Amino acid sequence: MNIKNLIREIPNFPQDGIYFKDITPLLKDPVGLSAAVQAMIEPFVDAEVDIVAGIEARGFVFAVPIALELGCGFVPVRKPGKLPAATLSRDYALEYGETSLEIHTDAITPGQKVLVVDDVLATGGTLAATCQVLKELGAVVAGISVLAELSFLSGRDLLAGYKLKSAIVY
Ligand code: AMP
């Protein structure tokens, strides 16, 4: 099963010059979806993860089955203004412009080992900001699992010091 074959590239989406990795063909393929989730879990089966943090929105799709398989719960890291209770937020740079992300302040019990999950690692800003808010809440980042890494953008450099695993590398 080559899960890369189930990811299609859409040129100039959502803006000119971006080659968007569209995972919807993978998500609708039961064998491919299962293989992708298994590949993302495999490096962390012995990491004694307590909880899985998923990044809105496509990170949620993978984080929940990974959490179930590891016997953990799930916490959402969301775009601003979506979470209803008290939040901690962090601004960060995108390829174009700025944004921020939020997490509930009670999402993590200090000392919990967290596995961070997203679909695509591009510049690394989203994952770096996520790890920062988690650490501010007292979490131990046990690792980062992404489906696909765009290695030509060197996002991994922003995440030095974390155990970062990608099921697919471009
Ligand atoms: P970054 O902070 O630059 O690593 O961007 C990561 C976030 O943007 C991830 O949550 C991805 O879902 C999304 N993203 C960035 N670039 C792409 C791309 N070429 N194809 C699909 N998603 C992308």
Coordinates of C-alpha atoms and ligand atoms in Angstrom, one line a residue:
M1 CA 0.0 0.0 0.0
N2 CA 1.6 3.3 -1.1
I3 CA -0.3 5.9 0.7
K4 CA 1.5 8.7 -1.3
N5 CA -0.5 7.6 -4.3
L6 CA -3.7 8.5 -2.5
I7 CA -2.7 12.1 -1.9
R8 CA -3.3 14.4 -4.9
E9 CA -1.6 17.8 -5.5
I10 CA -3.8 20.8 -6.3
P11 CA -1.9 23.6 -7.9
N12 CA -2.5 27.2 -6.8
F13 CA -4.8 26.4 -3.9
P14 CA -5.7 28.2 -1.7
Q15 CA -3.5 30.8 -3.4
D16 CA -1.1 31.1 -6.3
G17 CA 2.1 29.3 -5.8
I18 CA 0.9 26.8 -3.2
Y19 CA 0.8 23.1 -4.2
F20 CA -1.9 21.9 -1.9
K21 CA -1.7 18.3 -0.7
D22 CA -5.3 17.1 -0.9
I23 CA -5.8 14.1 1.4
T24 CA -9.5 13.5 0.6
P25 CA -8.7 10.6 -1.8
L26 CA -6.8 8.9 1.1
L27 CA -9.6 9.6 3.6
K28 CA -12.2 7.9 1.5
D29 CA -10.1 4.8 0.9
P30 CA -10.5 2.4 3.9
V31 CA -7.3 0.5 3.3
G32 CA -5.3 3.7 2.7
L33 CA -6.8 5.5 5.7
S34 CA -6.0 2.6 8.0
A35 CA -2.4 2.3 6.6
A36 CA -1.9 6.1 7.2
V37 CA -3.1 5.9 10.8
Q38 CA -1.0 2.9 11.5
A39 CA 2.1 4.5 10.0
M40 CA 1.6 7.6 12.1
I41 CA 1.2 5.5 15.3
E42 CA 4.0 3.1 14.8
P43 CA 6.9 5.3 16.0
F44 CA 5.1 6.1 19.2
V45 CA 3.6 2.8 20.4
D46 CA 6.2 2.6 23.2
A47 CA 6.3 6.4 24.0
E48 CA 3.8 6.0 26.9
V49 CA 1.7 8.8 25.5
D50 CA -1.0 10.1 27.9
I51 CA -3.0 12.3 25.5
V52 CA -3.1 13.2 21.8
A53 CA -3.3 16.8 20.7
G54 CA -4.7 17.4 17.2
I55 CA -4.5 20.6 15.2
E56 CA -7.6 21.9 13.5
A57 CA -8.8 20.8 11.1
R58 CA -7.2 18.0 9.2
G59 CA -5.1 17.1 12.2
F60 CA -8.3 16.1 14.1
V61 CA -9.0 13.4 11.5
F62 CA -5.9 11.5 12.3
A63 CA -5.5 12.5 16.0
V64 CA -8.7 10.8 17.1
P65 CA -8.1 7.3 15.7
I66 CA -4.5 7.6 16.9
A67 CA -5.7 8.4 20.4
L68 CA -8.2 5.5 20.4
E69 CA -5.5 3.1 19.3
L70 CA -3.0 4.3 21.9
G71 CA -5.7 4.2 24.6
C72 CA -5.6 7.9 25.2
G73 CA -7.9 10.9 25.1
F74 CA -7.8 13.8 22.5
V75 CA -7.5 17.5 22.9
P76 CA -8.2 20.0 20.1
V77 CA -5.8 22.9 19.2
R78 CA -8.1 25.3 17.4
K79 CA -8.3 28.4 15.3
P80 CA -9.1 31.6 17.3
G81 CA -12.5 32.1 18.8
K82 CA -13.7 28.5 18.5
L83 CA -13.1 27.1 22.0
P84 CA -15.8 27.9 24.5
A85 CA -13.9 27.9 27.9
A86 CA -10.8 29.7 29.0
T87 CA -8.0 29.5 26.5
L88 CA -4.3 30.0 26.0
S89 CA -3.4 31.4 22.6
R90 CA -0.3 32.0 20.6
D91 CA 0.4 34.1 17.5
Y92 CA 2.7 32.7 14.8
A93 CA 3.8 33.3 11.3
L94 CA 2.4 31.5 8.2
E95 CA 4.0 31.3 4.8
Y96 CA 1.9 34.4 4.1
G97 CA 0.8 36.6 7.0
E98 CA 0.1 35.8 10.7
T99 CA -2.4 33.8 12.6
S100 CA -2.9 32.3 16.0
L101 CA -4.1 29.1 17.7
E102 CA -5.8 28.3 20.9
I103 CA -6.1 25.5 23.5
H104 CA -8.2 25.2 26.6
T105 CA -6.2 26.0 29.7
D106 CA -7.5 22.9 31.3
A107 CA -6.7 20.6 28.3
I108 CA -3.6 19.2 29.9
T109 CA -2.7 18.1 33.4
P110 CA 0.9 19.3 34.1
G111 CA 3.4 16.4 33.4
Q112 CA 1.2 14.6 30.9
K113 CA 3.1 13.2 27.9
V114 CA 1.5 14.6 24.7
L115 CA 1.7 13.4 21.2
V116 CA 1.0 16.2 18.7
V117 CA -0.7 15.3 15.4
D118 CA -1.2 17.1 12.1
D119 CA -1.7 16.2 8.5
V120 CA 1.0 18.3 6.8
L121 CA 4.3 19.8 8.1
A122 CA 5.1 22.8 5.9
T123 CA 7.1 25.7 7.4
G124 CA 6.7 24.2 10.9
G125 CA 5.1 27.4 12.4
T126 CA 1.9 25.7 13.4
L127 CA 3.5 22.8 15.1
A128 CA 6.1 24.9 16.8
A129 CA 3.4 27.2 18.2
T130 CA 1.4 24.2 19.3
C131 CA 4.3 22.7 21.2
Q132 CA 4.9 26.1 22.9
V133 CA 1.4 26.3 24.2
L134 CA 1.5 22.7 25.4
K135 CA 4.7 23.3 27.2
E136 CA 3.3 26.5 28.8
L137 CA 0.5 24.3 30.2
G138 CA 3.1 22.0 31.7
A139 CA 2.9 19.2 29.1
V140 CA 5.8 17.1 28.1
V141 CA 5.9 16.8 24.3
A142 CA 6.4 13.1 23.7
G143 CA 6.6 13.5 20.0
I144 CA 5.1 14.9 16.8
S145 CA 3.4 12.7 14.2
V146 CA 2.5 14.1 10.8
L147 CA 1.2 12.3 7.7
A148 CA 3.3 14.3 5.2
E149 CA 6.4 16.5 5.5
L150 CA 7.3 19.0 2.9
S151 CA 11.0 18.7 3.5
F152 CA 11.9 21.4 1.0
L153 CA 10.4 24.0 3.4
S154 CA 12.7 22.9 6.2
G155 CA 9.9 23.0 8.8
R156 CA 11.8 20.3 10.8
D157 CA 14.4 22.9 11.7
L158 CA 11.9 24.8 13.8
L159 CA 11.1 21.6 15.7
A160 CA 14.7 20.6 16.6
G161 CA 14.6 18.8 20.0
Y162 CA 11.3 17.0 19.4
K163 CA 10.9 13.4 18.2
L164 CA 9.2 14.2 14.8
K165 CA 8.1 11.4 12.5
S166 CA 6.4 11.7 9.1
A167 CA 4.7 8.9 7.3
I168 CA 5.5 10.4 3.9
V169 CA 8.2 12.9 2.9
Y170 CA 8.1 15.1 -0.2
Ligands
AMP1 P1 3.0 25.3 8.5 O1 2.7 26.0 9.8 O2 3.6 26.2 7.5 O3 3.9 24.0 8.8 O4 1.6 24.8 7.9 C1 1.0 23.7 8.4 C2 -0.5 23.8 8.3 O5 -0.9 24.3 7.0 C3 -0.9 22.4 8.4 O6 -2.0 22.4 9.4 C4 -1.4 22.0 7.0 O7 -2.7 21.5 7.1 C5 -1.4 23.3 6.2 N1 -0.6 23.3 5.0 C6 0.5 24.0 4.7 N2 0.9 23.8 3.5 C7 0.1 22.9 3.0 C8 0.1 22.2 1.7 N3 1.0 22.5 0.7 N4 -0.8 21.3 1.5 C9 -1.7 21.0 2.4 N5 -1.8 21.6 3.6 C10 -0.8 22.5 3.9

